[in-house]
Amino acid sequence: MLATFHRWRHHVACLLLVYASPALSALSAEDLAERIGVGDPALGESKARAAGCVGCHGGDAANTSIPRLDGQLAGYTLVQIERFKAGQRSHPQIARDASTPSLTDAEDIAAWYASAAPMYGNGAAANADIASLFEKGDRSRDVIACVSCHGVNGSGAISGSDSTPAIGGQSADYLRARLRTWRAGPQNGAPISVMNLITRTLGDAEIDALSTWLSQLQPLP
Ligand code: HEC
Ligand code: HEC
């Protein structure tokens, strides 16, 4: 069993030589394999194109209200697809599309996005208060430091079977909408998220500033 697992890891590590983008090559092959998960990126690309995902999640940040999936952790993407399918997350633009893929297709699609050159901001992030909130949190309001879960520059992190999403370089309007939705409380029977608690005391202006700042980060050097 373990040997099979290691062979599989080796297989993925080899695949990565083909798929790894220059920016992602800053990650070790093992870290990248973990971000990609069990899916097949090559199959995922054709499935994502056939299913029409790419038209909206195409990697350019032109429409800032559509989340970028490029470089996103596959484990996180999969959980979100399952939530769309279960009706725990909904959005007029995506409900129909994200409810289509089977689990295997979703794993492959998520793997392809995870192997793509990561979402990347313009590097302009400069706001000392927001940087402090991200790095240190605010104990007086029970805001836990974002970096402790989302990783350095918001590049995302994996702990056991849980994937905390990449948020550095994510689309600004999307981040803003998502943080406000969480502040409003759990939606449609989705499990209570730590993000419901973290956003509880954030003000509108603070969410705006956080979203802009996060969207400008450059996760991986
Ligand atoms: C018509 C545009 C459109 C298409 C096509 C589309 N999406 Fe989306 N997608 C969106 C929008 C808009 C959101 C944000 C929804 C929200 O705010 O909750 C989203 C959100 C997502 C998310 C959550 C991302 C996150 O960071 O939490 C995932 C995962 C996703 N889409 C996967 C897919 C997949 C897989 C397909 C193809 C089967 C697809 N989408 C097709 C517009 C689209
Ligand atoms: C204790 C861990 C933890 C901390 C601290 C944390 N987050 Fe999160 N965050 C998560 C998890 C887990 C998710 C995925 C939640 C889900 O989908 O239910 C998430 C999701 C998000 C998302 C959604 C990304 C997407 O693609 O939809 C944003 C934005 C976000 N967090 C911003 C922040 C900010 C800003 C801070 C700091 C003020 C922060 N987080 C602190 C764990 C954390």
PDB file of C-alpha atoms and ligand atoms in Angstrom:
ATOM      1  CA  MET A   1       0.000   0.000   0.000  1.00  0.00           C
ATOM      2  CA  LEU A   2       2.717   2.387   1.090  1.00  0.00           C
ATOM      3  CA  ALA A   3       4.866   1.339  -1.835  1.00  0.00           C
ATOM      4  CA  THR A   4       2.004   2.037  -4.225  1.00  0.00           C
ATOM      5  CA  PHE A   5       1.621   5.425  -2.649  1.00  0.00           C
ATOM      6  CA  HIS A   6       5.304   6.203  -3.120  1.00  0.00           C
ATOM      7  CA  ARG A   7       5.242   5.025  -6.722  1.00  0.00           C
ATOM      8  CA  TRP A   8       2.286   7.266  -7.275  1.00  0.00           C
ATOM      9  CA  ARG A   9       4.103  10.199  -5.696  1.00  0.00           C
ATOM     10  CA  HIS A  10       7.024   9.530  -7.980  1.00  0.00           C
ATOM     11  CA  HIS A  11       4.688   9.438 -10.965  1.00  0.00           C
ATOM     12  CA  VAL A  12       3.240  12.805 -10.036  1.00  0.00           C
ATOM     13  CA  ALA A  13       6.677  14.260  -9.408  1.00  0.00           C
ATOM     14  CA  CYS A  14       7.607  13.271 -12.974  1.00  0.00           C
ATOM     15  CA  LEU A  15       4.429  14.755 -14.378  1.00  0.00           C
ATOM     16  CA  LEU A  16       5.365  17.988 -12.677  1.00  0.00           C
ATOM     17  CA  LEU A  17       8.471  18.323 -14.759  1.00  0.00           C
ATOM     18  CA  VAL A  18       6.073  18.744 -17.643  1.00  0.00           C
ATOM     19  CA  TYR A  19       3.458  20.884 -15.957  1.00  0.00           C
ATOM     20  CA  ALA A  20       5.359  22.969 -13.442  1.00  0.00           C
ATOM     21  CA  SER A  21       5.376  26.634 -14.355  1.00  0.00           C
ATOM     22  CA  PRO A  22       8.492  28.720 -13.741  1.00  0.00           C
ATOM     23  CA  ALA A  23       6.932  30.391 -10.685  1.00  0.00           C
ATOM     24  CA  LEU A  24       5.795  27.116  -9.172  1.00  0.00           C
ATOM     25  CA  SER A  25       9.227  25.630  -9.582  1.00  0.00           C
ATOM     26  CA  ALA A  26      10.067  27.577  -6.409  1.00  0.00           C
ATOM     27  CA  LEU A  27       8.156  24.802  -4.634  1.00  0.00           C
ATOM     28  CA  SER A  28       9.710  21.410  -4.040  1.00  0.00           C
ATOM     29  CA  ALA A  29       8.309  18.626  -6.223  1.00  0.00           C
ATOM     30  CA  GLU A  30       6.826  17.098  -3.113  1.00  0.00           C
ATOM     31  CA  ASP A  31       5.009  20.296  -2.074  1.00  0.00           C
ATOM     32  CA  LEU A  32       3.677  20.726  -5.580  1.00  0.00           C
ATOM     33  CA  ALA A  33       2.491  17.093  -5.704  1.00  0.00           C
ATOM     34  CA  GLU A  34       0.643  17.710  -2.460  1.00  0.00           C
ATOM     35  CA  ARG A  35      -1.021  20.825  -3.887  1.00  0.00           C
ATOM     36  CA  ILE A  36      -2.104  18.911  -7.012  1.00  0.00           C
ATOM     37  CA  GLY A  37      -3.579  15.936  -5.140  1.00  0.00           C
ATOM     38  CA  VAL A  38      -4.815  12.728  -6.760  1.00  0.00           C
ATOM     39  CA  GLY A  39      -6.115  14.108 -10.071  1.00  0.00           C
ATOM     40  CA  ASP A  40      -4.469  14.049 -13.485  1.00  0.00           C
ATOM     41  CA  PRO A  41      -3.639  17.587 -14.662  1.00  0.00           C
ATOM     42  CA  ALA A  42      -3.485  16.663 -18.372  1.00  0.00           C
ATOM     43  CA  LEU A  43      -6.953  15.115 -18.325  1.00  0.00           C
ATOM     44  CA  GLY A  44      -8.091  18.031 -16.181  1.00  0.00           C
ATOM     45  CA  GLU A  45      -7.141  20.571 -18.811  1.00  0.00           C
ATOM     46  CA  SER A  46      -9.295  18.989 -21.505  1.00  0.00           C
ATOM     47  CA  LYS A  47     -12.147  18.457 -19.048  1.00  0.00           C
ATOM     48  CA  ALA A  48     -12.021  22.071 -17.859  1.00  0.00           C
ATOM     49  CA  ARG A  49     -12.077  23.268 -21.460  1.00  0.00           C
ATOM     50  CA  ALA A  50     -14.887  20.910 -22.440  1.00  0.00           C
ATOM     51  CA  ALA A  51     -16.970  21.915 -19.412  1.00  0.00           C
ATOM     52  CA  GLY A  52     -16.475  25.625 -20.145  1.00  0.00           C
ATOM     53  CA  CYS A  53     -14.762  26.451 -16.844  1.00  0.00           C
ATOM     54  CA  VAL A  54     -11.918  28.181 -18.633  1.00  0.00           C
ATOM     55  CA  GLY A  55     -14.147  30.843 -20.145  1.00  0.00           C
ATOM     56  CA  CYS A  56     -14.620  32.290 -16.671  1.00  0.00           C
ATOM     57  CA  HIS A  57     -11.705  30.851 -14.672  1.00  0.00           C
ATOM     58  CA  GLY A  58      -9.137  31.489 -17.351  1.00  0.00           C
ATOM     59  CA  GLY A  59      -6.275  32.844 -15.304  1.00  0.00           C
ATOM     60  CA  ASP A  60      -6.438  36.482 -16.330  1.00  0.00           C
ATOM     61  CA  ALA A  61      -7.691  38.903 -13.751  1.00  0.00           C
ATOM     62  CA  ALA A  62      -9.779  40.959 -16.182  1.00  0.00           C
ATOM     63  CA  ASN A  63     -13.037  40.138 -14.403  1.00  0.00           C
ATOM     64  CA  THR A  64     -12.142  40.755 -10.806  1.00  0.00           C
ATOM     65  CA  SER A  65     -15.393  39.348  -9.439  1.00  0.00           C
ATOM     66  CA  ILE A  66     -14.609  35.841 -10.724  1.00  0.00           C
ATOM     67  CA  PRO A  67     -12.232  33.897  -8.484  1.00  0.00           C
ATOM     68  CA  ARG A  68      -8.948  32.805  -9.966  1.00  0.00           C
ATOM     69  CA  LEU A  69      -8.328  29.082  -9.657  1.00  0.00           C
ATOM     70  CA  ASP A  70      -4.800  29.060 -11.127  1.00  0.00           C
ATOM     71  CA  GLY A  71      -2.371  27.735  -8.545  1.00  0.00           C
ATOM     72  CA  GLN A  72      -5.206  27.085  -6.093  1.00  0.00           C
ATOM     73  CA  LEU A  73      -4.800  24.008  -3.880  1.00  0.00           C
ATOM     74  CA  ALA A  74      -6.710  21.121  -5.442  1.00  0.00           C
ATOM     75  CA  GLY A  75      -8.040  19.988  -2.057  1.00  0.00           C
ATOM     76  CA  TYR A  76      -9.677  23.366  -1.539  1.00  0.00           C
ATOM     77  CA  THR A  77     -11.084  23.569  -5.086  1.00  0.00           C
ATOM     78  CA  LEU A  78     -12.609  20.111  -4.699  1.00  0.00           C
ATOM     79  CA  VAL A  79     -14.350  20.987  -1.444  1.00  0.00           C
ATOM     80  CA  GLN A  80     -15.867  24.062  -3.089  1.00  0.00           C
ATOM     81  CA  ILE A  81     -17.106  22.085  -6.129  1.00  0.00           C
ATOM     82  CA  GLU A  82     -18.738  19.634  -3.727  1.00  0.00           C
ATOM     83  CA  ARG A  83     -20.391  22.551  -1.927  1.00  0.00           C
ATOM     84  CA  PHE A  84     -21.799  23.910  -5.195  1.00  0.00           C
ATOM     85  CA  LYS A  85     -23.133  20.435  -5.986  1.00  0.00           C
ATOM     86  CA  ALA A  86     -24.691  20.131  -2.523  1.00  0.00           C
ATOM     87  CA  GLY A  87     -26.287  23.582  -2.830  1.00  0.00           C
ATOM     88  CA  GLN A  88     -24.283  24.840   0.160  1.00  0.00           C
ATOM     89  CA  ARG A  89     -22.721  27.462  -2.037  1.00  0.00           C
ATOM     90  CA  SER A  90     -24.499  29.084  -4.921  1.00  0.00           C
ATOM     91  CA  HIS A  91     -24.030  31.876  -7.387  1.00  0.00           C
ATOM     92  CA  PRO A  92     -26.128  32.619 -10.456  1.00  0.00           C
ATOM     93  CA  GLN A  93     -23.103  32.491 -12.745  1.00  0.00           C
ATOM     94  CA  ILE A  94     -21.667  29.215 -11.620  1.00  0.00           C
ATOM     95  CA  ALA A  95     -24.351  27.068 -10.031  1.00  0.00           C
ATOM     96  CA  ARG A  96     -25.147  25.282 -13.282  1.00  0.00           C
ATOM     97  CA  ASP A  97     -21.552  24.732 -14.418  1.00  0.00           C
ATOM     98  CA  ALA A  98     -19.993  23.589 -11.156  1.00  0.00           C
ATOM     99  CA  SER A  99     -22.756  21.089 -10.538  1.00  0.00           C
ATOM    100  CA  THR A 100     -21.736  19.093 -13.615  1.00  0.00           C
ATOM    101  CA  PRO A 101     -18.371  17.418 -13.002  1.00  0.00           C
ATOM    102  CA  SER A 102     -18.258  13.942 -11.465  1.00  0.00           C
ATOM    103  CA  LEU A 103     -15.841  13.450  -8.585  1.00  0.00           C
ATOM    104  CA  THR A 104     -13.107  12.099 -10.857  1.00  0.00           C
ATOM    105  CA  ASP A 105     -13.561  14.931 -13.324  1.00  0.00           C
ATOM    106  CA  ALA A 106     -13.483  17.436 -10.477  1.00  0.00           C
ATOM    107  CA  GLU A 107     -10.257  15.895  -9.137  1.00  0.00           C
ATOM    108  CA  ASP A 108      -8.637  16.189 -12.558  1.00  0.00           C
ATOM    109  CA  ILE A 109      -9.856  19.745 -13.127  1.00  0.00           C
ATOM    110  CA  ALA A 110      -8.705  20.779  -9.647  1.00  0.00           C
ATOM    111  CA  ALA A 111      -5.313  19.148 -10.318  1.00  0.00           C
ATOM    112  CA  TRP A 112      -4.905  21.074 -13.565  1.00  0.00           C
ATOM    113  CA  TYR A 113      -5.667  24.402 -11.932  1.00  0.00           C
ATOM    114  CA  ALA A 114      -3.323  23.570  -9.028  1.00  0.00           C
ATOM    115  CA  SER A 115      -0.505  22.885 -11.479  1.00  0.00           C
ATOM    116  CA  ALA A 116      -0.960  26.169 -13.381  1.00  0.00           C
ATOM    117  CA  ALA A 117       1.182  29.254 -12.872  1.00  0.00           C
ATOM    118  CA  PRO A 118      -0.206  30.680  -9.628  1.00  0.00           C
ATOM    119  CA  MET A 119      -2.464  33.673  -9.254  1.00  0.00           C
ATOM    120  CA  TYR A 120      -0.184  36.619  -8.866  1.00  0.00           C
ATOM    121  CA  GLY A 121      -0.685  40.261  -7.950  1.00  0.00           C
ATOM    122  CA  ASN A 122       1.144  43.359  -9.176  1.00  0.00           C
ATOM    123  CA  GLY A 123       3.332  43.534  -6.068  1.00  0.00           C
ATOM    124  CA  ALA A 124       2.064  46.990  -5.082  1.00  0.00           C
ATOM    125  CA  ALA A 125       0.769  45.850  -1.668  1.00  0.00           C
ATOM    126  CA  ALA A 126       1.671  48.632   0.772  1.00  0.00           C
ATOM    127  CA  ASN A 127      -0.576  49.244   3.756  1.00  0.00           C
ATOM    128  CA  ALA A 128       1.088  48.891   7.147  1.00  0.00           C
ATOM    129  CA  ASP A 129      -2.141  48.386   9.119  1.00  0.00           C
ATOM    130  CA  ILE A 130      -3.379  45.663   6.803  1.00  0.00           C
ATOM    131  CA  ALA A 131       0.043  44.017   6.632  1.00  0.00           C
ATOM    132  CA  SER A 132       0.011  43.901  10.433  1.00  0.00           C
ATOM    133  CA  LEU A 133      -3.471  42.364  10.505  1.00  0.00           C
ATOM    134  CA  PHE A 134      -2.296  39.719   8.050  1.00  0.00           C
ATOM    135  CA  GLU A 135       0.959  38.962   9.886  1.00  0.00           C
ATOM    136  CA  LYS A 136      -0.073  39.434  13.512  1.00  0.00           C
ATOM    137  CA  GLY A 137      -3.868  39.512  13.662  1.00  0.00           C
ATOM    138  CA  ASP A 138      -5.632  41.599  16.294  1.00  0.00           C
ATOM    139  CA  ARG A 139      -6.013  39.886  19.657  1.00  0.00           C
ATOM    140  CA  SER A 140      -8.354  42.539  21.010  1.00  0.00           C
ATOM    141  CA  ARG A 141     -10.914  41.412  18.415  1.00  0.00           C
ATOM    142  CA  ASP A 142     -10.048  37.712  18.217  1.00  0.00           C
ATOM    143  CA  VAL A 143      -8.810  38.177  14.646  1.00  0.00           C
ATOM    144  CA  ILE A 144      -6.235  35.414  14.174  1.00  0.00           C
ATOM    145  CA  ALA A 145      -3.268  36.269  11.941  1.00  0.00           C
ATOM    146  CA  CYS A 146      -4.179  35.341   8.371  1.00  0.00           C
ATOM    147  CA  VAL A 147      -0.632  34.155   7.680  1.00  0.00           C
ATOM    148  CA  SER A 148      -0.893  31.420  10.307  1.00  0.00           C
ATOM    149  CA  CYS A 149      -3.374  29.515   8.141  1.00  0.00           C
ATOM    150  CA  HIS A 150      -3.044  30.956   4.624  1.00  0.00           C
ATOM    151  CA  GLY A 151       0.754  30.794   4.523  1.00  0.00           C
ATOM    152  CA  VAL A 152       3.419  33.295   3.599  1.00  0.00           C
ATOM    153  CA  ASN A 153       2.049  35.882   1.159  1.00  0.00           C
ATOM    154  CA  GLY A 154      -1.222  33.985   1.164  1.00  0.00           C
ATOM    155  CA  SER A 155       0.150  31.128  -0.937  1.00  0.00           C
ATOM    156  CA  GLY A 156      -2.143  28.559   0.722  1.00  0.00           C
ATOM    157  CA  ALA A 157      -1.263  25.722   3.082  1.00  0.00           C
ATOM    158  CA  ILE A 158      -2.003  22.059   3.633  1.00  0.00           C
ATOM    159  CA  SER A 159      -2.367  20.505   7.062  1.00  0.00           C
ATOM    160  CA  GLY A 160      -3.326  16.836   7.120  1.00  0.00           C
ATOM    161  CA  SER A 161      -6.389  16.497   4.898  1.00  0.00           C
ATOM    162  CA  ASP A 162      -7.315  20.199   5.167  1.00  0.00           C
ATOM    163  CA  SER A 163      -6.338  22.723   2.521  1.00  0.00           C
ATOM    164  CA  THR A 164      -6.456  26.414   3.365  1.00  0.00           C
ATOM    165  CA  PRO A 165      -6.864  28.325   0.119  1.00  0.00           C
ATOM    166  CA  ALA A 166      -4.334  30.522  -1.621  1.00  0.00           C
ATOM    167  CA  ILE A 167      -5.579  34.110  -1.342  1.00  0.00           C
ATOM    168  CA  GLY A 168      -2.506  36.142  -2.370  1.00  0.00           C
ATOM    169  CA  GLY A 169      -3.052  37.491  -5.896  1.00  0.00           C
ATOM    170  CA  GLN A 170      -6.745  36.503  -5.854  1.00  0.00           C
ATOM    171  CA  SER A 171      -9.239  38.820  -7.612  1.00  0.00           C
ATOM    172  CA  ALA A 172      -9.995  41.843  -5.439  1.00  0.00           C
ATOM    173  CA  ASP A 173     -13.754  42.160  -5.980  1.00  0.00           C
ATOM    174  CA  TYR A 174     -14.179  38.446  -5.378  1.00  0.00           C
ATOM    175  CA  LEU A 175     -12.236  38.631  -2.092  1.00  0.00           C
ATOM    176  CA  ARG A 176     -14.339  41.571  -0.969  1.00  0.00           C
ATOM    177  CA  ALA A 177     -17.617  39.792  -1.747  1.00  0.00           C
ATOM    178  CA  ARG A 178     -16.473  36.584  -0.077  1.00  0.00           C
ATOM    179  CA  LEU A 179     -15.315  38.278   3.133  1.00  0.00           C
ATOM    180  CA  ARG A 180     -18.625  40.159   3.374  1.00  0.00           C
ATOM    181  CA  THR A 181     -20.617  36.993   2.784  1.00  0.00           C
ATOM    182  CA  TRP A 182     -18.788  35.289   5.631  1.00  0.00           C
ATOM    183  CA  ARG A 183     -19.306  38.225   7.934  1.00  0.00           C
ATOM    184  CA  ALA A 184     -23.047  37.859   7.298  1.00  0.00           C
ATOM    185  CA  GLY A 185     -22.874  34.298   8.694  1.00  0.00           C
ATOM    186  CA  PRO A 186     -23.022  30.728   7.356  1.00  0.00           C
ATOM    187  CA  GLN A 187     -24.959  30.420   4.086  1.00  0.00           C
ATOM    188  CA  ASN A 188     -27.225  27.661   2.756  1.00  0.00           C
ATOM    189  CA  GLY A 189     -26.293  25.088   5.349  1.00  0.00           C
ATOM    190  CA  ALA A 190     -22.536  25.308   4.658  1.00  0.00           C
ATOM    191  CA  PRO A 191     -20.538  24.299   7.731  1.00  0.00           C
ATOM    192  CA  ILE A 192     -19.594  27.150  10.057  1.00  0.00           C
ATOM    193  CA  SER A 193     -16.162  28.283   8.953  1.00  0.00           C
ATOM    194  CA  VAL A 194     -13.385  29.787  10.995  1.00  0.00           C
ATOM    195  CA  MET A 195     -13.781  32.642   8.496  1.00  0.00           C
ATOM    196  CA  ASN A 196     -17.239  33.420   9.931  1.00  0.00           C
ATOM    197  CA  LEU A 197     -15.522  34.174  13.239  1.00  0.00           C
ATOM    198  CA  ILE A 198     -12.538  35.997  11.799  1.00  0.00           C
ATOM    199  CA  THR A 199     -14.634  38.404   9.716  1.00  0.00           C
ATOM    200  CA  ARG A 200     -17.149  39.141  12.488  1.00  0.00           C
ATOM    201  CA  THR A 201     -15.535  42.418  13.590  1.00  0.00           C
ATOM    202  CA  LEU A 202     -14.061  43.572  10.284  1.00  0.00           C
ATOM    203  CA  GLY A 203     -15.473  46.891   9.036  1.00  0.00           C
ATOM    204  CA  ASP A 204     -16.402  47.600   5.410  1.00  0.00           C
ATOM    205  CA  ALA A 205     -13.378  49.840   4.832  1.00  0.00           C
ATOM    206  CA  GLU A 206     -11.108  47.240   6.405  1.00  0.00           C
ATOM    207  CA  ILE A 207     -12.491  44.505   4.144  1.00  0.00           C
ATOM    208  CA  ASP A 208     -11.989  46.766   1.120  1.00  0.00           C
ATOM    209  CA  ALA A 209      -8.378  47.494   2.111  1.00  0.00           C
ATOM    210  CA  LEU A 210      -7.673  43.818   2.898  1.00  0.00           C
ATOM    211  CA  SER A 211      -9.080  42.713  -0.460  1.00  0.00           C
ATOM    212  CA  THR A 212      -7.007  45.208  -2.423  1.00  0.00           C
ATOM    213  CA  TRP A 213      -3.860  44.372  -0.447  1.00  0.00           C
ATOM    214  CA  LEU A 214      -4.305  40.599  -0.807  1.00  0.00           C
ATOM    215  CA  SER A 215      -4.962  40.901  -4.541  1.00  0.00           C
ATOM    216  CA  GLN A 216      -1.621  42.678  -4.953  1.00  0.00           C
ATOM    217  CA  LEU A 217       0.487  40.021  -3.215  1.00  0.00           C
ATOM    218  CA  GLN A 218       2.881  37.827  -5.137  1.00  0.00           C
ATOM    219  CA  PRO A 219       2.639  34.494  -3.340  1.00  0.00           C
ATOM    220  CA  LEU A 220       5.620  32.599  -4.650  1.00  0.00           C
ATOM    221  CA  PRO A 221       8.924  34.313  -5.455  1.00  0.00           C
TER     222      PRO A 221
HETATM  223  C1  HEC B   1     -20.102  31.913 -16.178  1.00  0.00           C
HETATM  224  C2  HEC B   1     -18.865  31.988 -15.434  1.00  0.00           C
HETATM  225  C3  HEC B   1     -18.387  30.738 -14.724  1.00  0.00           C
HETATM  226  C4  HEC B   1     -18.200  29.463 -15.246  1.00  0.00           C
HETATM  227  C5  HEC B   1     -18.466  28.988 -16.666  1.00  0.00           C
HETATM  228  C6  HEC B   1     -17.645  28.668 -14.175  1.00  0.00           C
HETATM  229  N1  HEC B   1     -17.510  29.435 -13.038  1.00  0.00           N
HETATM  230 FE1  HEC B   1     -16.756  28.816 -11.271  1.00  0.00          FE
HETATM  231  N2  HEC B   1     -17.196  30.635 -10.442  1.00  0.00           N
HETATM  232  C7  HEC B   1     -17.766  31.696 -11.096  1.00  0.00           C
HETATM  233  C8  HEC B   1     -18.056  32.750 -10.139  1.00  0.00           C
HETATM  234  C9  HEC B   1     -18.673  34.107 -10.447  1.00  0.00           C
HETATM  235  C10 HEC B   1     -17.641  32.272  -8.866  1.00  0.00           C
HETATM  236  C11 HEC B   1     -17.759  32.973  -7.512  1.00  0.00           C
HETATM  237  C12 HEC B   1     -18.989  32.466  -6.821  1.00  0.00           C
HETATM  238  C13 HEC B   1     -19.139  33.054  -5.447  1.00  0.00           C
HETATM  239  O1  HEC B   1     -18.876  34.242  -5.279  1.00  0.00           O
HETATM  240  O2  HEC B   1     -19.500  32.302  -4.526  1.00  0.00           O
HETATM  241  C14 HEC B   1     -17.100  30.932  -9.100  1.00  0.00           C
HETATM  242  C15 HEC B   1     -16.532  30.135  -8.098  1.00  0.00           C
HETATM  243  C16 HEC B   1     -15.933  28.917  -8.322  1.00  0.00           C
HETATM  244  C17 HEC B   1     -15.196  28.176  -7.327  1.00  0.00           C
HETATM  245  C18 HEC B   1     -14.877  28.627  -5.907  1.00  0.00           C
HETATM  246  C19 HEC B   1     -13.528  29.320  -5.916  1.00  0.00           C
HETATM  247  C20 HEC B   1     -13.041  29.777  -4.566  1.00  0.00           C
HETATM  248  O3  HEC B   1     -11.963  30.401  -4.528  1.00  0.00           O
HETATM  249  O4  HEC B   1     -13.683  29.522  -3.559  1.00  0.00           O
HETATM  250  C21 HEC B   1     -14.783  27.005  -7.921  1.00  0.00           C
HETATM  251  C22 HEC B   1     -13.966  25.907  -7.288  1.00  0.00           C
HETATM  252  C23 HEC B   1     -15.272  27.027  -9.281  1.00  0.00           C
HETATM  253  N3  HEC B   1     -15.952  28.207  -9.496  1.00  0.00           N
HETATM  254  C24 HEC B   1     -15.072  25.995 -10.196  1.00  0.00           C
HETATM  255  C25 HEC B   1     -15.615  25.988 -11.486  1.00  0.00           C
HETATM  256  C26 HEC B   1     -15.535  24.843 -12.376  1.00  0.00           C
HETATM  257  C27 HEC B   1     -14.858  23.528 -12.046  1.00  0.00           C
HETATM  258  C28 HEC B   1     -16.181  25.203 -13.535  1.00  0.00           C
HETATM  259  C29 HEC B   1     -16.423  24.347 -14.770  1.00  0.00           C
HETATM  260  C30 HEC B   1     -17.084  23.065 -14.533  1.00  0.00           C
HETATM  261  C31 HEC B   1     -16.642  26.589 -13.343  1.00  0.00           C
HETATM  262  N4  HEC B   1     -16.294  27.005 -12.094  1.00  0.00           N
HETATM  263  C32 HEC B   1     -17.313  27.322 -14.303  1.00  0.00           C
HETATM  264  C33 HEC B   1     -18.009  31.769 -12.454  1.00  0.00           C
HETATM  265  C34 HEC B   1     -17.961  30.698 -13.324  1.00  0.00           C
HETATM  266  C1  HEC B   2      -7.497  29.473  11.579  1.00  0.00           C
HETATM  267  C2  HEC B   2      -7.188  29.448  10.157  1.00  0.00           C
HETATM  268  C3  HEC B   2      -7.516  30.693   9.332  1.00  0.00           C
HETATM  269  C4  HEC B   2      -7.176  32.008   9.603  1.00  0.00           C
HETATM  270  C5  HEC B   2      -6.435  32.557  10.804  1.00  0.00           C
HETATM  271  C6  HEC B   2      -7.658  32.791   8.480  1.00  0.00           C
HETATM  272  N1  HEC B   2      -8.250  31.972   7.563  1.00  0.00           N
HETATM  273 FE1  HEC B   2      -9.118  32.564   5.822  1.00  0.00          FE
HETATM  274  N2  HEC B   2      -9.690  30.649   5.447  1.00  0.00           N
HETATM  275  C7  HEC B   2      -9.451  29.568   6.266  1.00  0.00           C
HETATM  276  C8  HEC B   2     -10.114  28.392   5.743  1.00  0.00           C
HETATM  277  C9  HEC B   2     -10.086  26.994   6.362  1.00  0.00           C
HETATM  278  C10 HEC B   2     -10.781  28.808   4.563  1.00  0.00           C
HETATM  279  C11 HEC B   2     -11.703  27.965   3.687  1.00  0.00           C
HETATM  280  C12 HEC B   2     -13.053  28.078   4.354  1.00  0.00           C
HETATM  281  C13 HEC B   2     -14.217  27.394   3.688  1.00  0.00           C
HETATM  282  O1  HEC B   2     -14.282  27.301   2.466  1.00  0.00           O
HETATM  283  O2  HEC B   2     -15.123  26.991   4.431  1.00  0.00           O
HETATM  284  C14 HEC B   2     -10.481  30.225   4.408  1.00  0.00           C
HETATM  285  C15 HEC B   2     -10.918  30.998   3.350  1.00  0.00           C
HETATM  286  C16 HEC B   2     -10.579  32.330   3.150  1.00  0.00           C
HETATM  287  C17 HEC B   2     -10.900  33.095   1.973  1.00  0.00           C
HETATM  288  C18 HEC B   2     -11.678  32.599   0.753  1.00  0.00           C
HETATM  289  C19 HEC B   2     -10.789  32.300  -0.399  1.00  0.00           C
HETATM  290  C20 HEC B   2     -11.579  31.893  -1.613  1.00  0.00           C
HETATM  291  O3  HEC B   2     -10.931  31.544  -2.603  1.00  0.00           O
HETATM  292  O4  HEC B   2     -12.814  31.928  -1.588  1.00  0.00           O
HETATM  293  C21 HEC B   2     -10.441  34.362   2.176  1.00  0.00           C
HETATM  294  C22 HEC B   2     -10.574  35.549   1.241  1.00  0.00           C
HETATM  295  C23 HEC B   2      -9.791  34.391   3.468  1.00  0.00           C
HETATM  296  N3  HEC B   2      -9.891  33.124   4.041  1.00  0.00           N
HETATM  297  C24 HEC B   2      -9.172  35.501   4.014  1.00  0.00           C
HETATM  298  C25 HEC B   2      -8.600  35.523   5.278  1.00  0.00           C
HETATM  299  C26 HEC B   2      -8.064  36.728   5.899  1.00  0.00           C
HETATM  300  C27 HEC B   2      -8.037  38.094   5.237  1.00  0.00           C
HETATM  301  C28 HEC B   2      -7.618  36.354   7.139  1.00  0.00           C
HETATM  302  C29 HEC B   2      -7.017  37.230   8.215  1.00  0.00           C
HETATM  303  C30 HEC B   2      -7.781  38.416   8.604  1.00  0.00           C
HETATM  304  C31 HEC B   2      -7.859  34.924   7.285  1.00  0.00           C
HETATM  305  N4  HEC B   2      -8.457  34.460   6.130  1.00  0.00           N
HETATM  306  C32 HEC B   2      -7.511  34.167   8.398  1.00  0.00           C
HETATM  307  C33 HEC B   2      -8.675  29.561   7.419  1.00  0.00           C
HETATM  308  C34 HEC B   2      -8.181  30.687   8.052  1.00  0.00           C
END
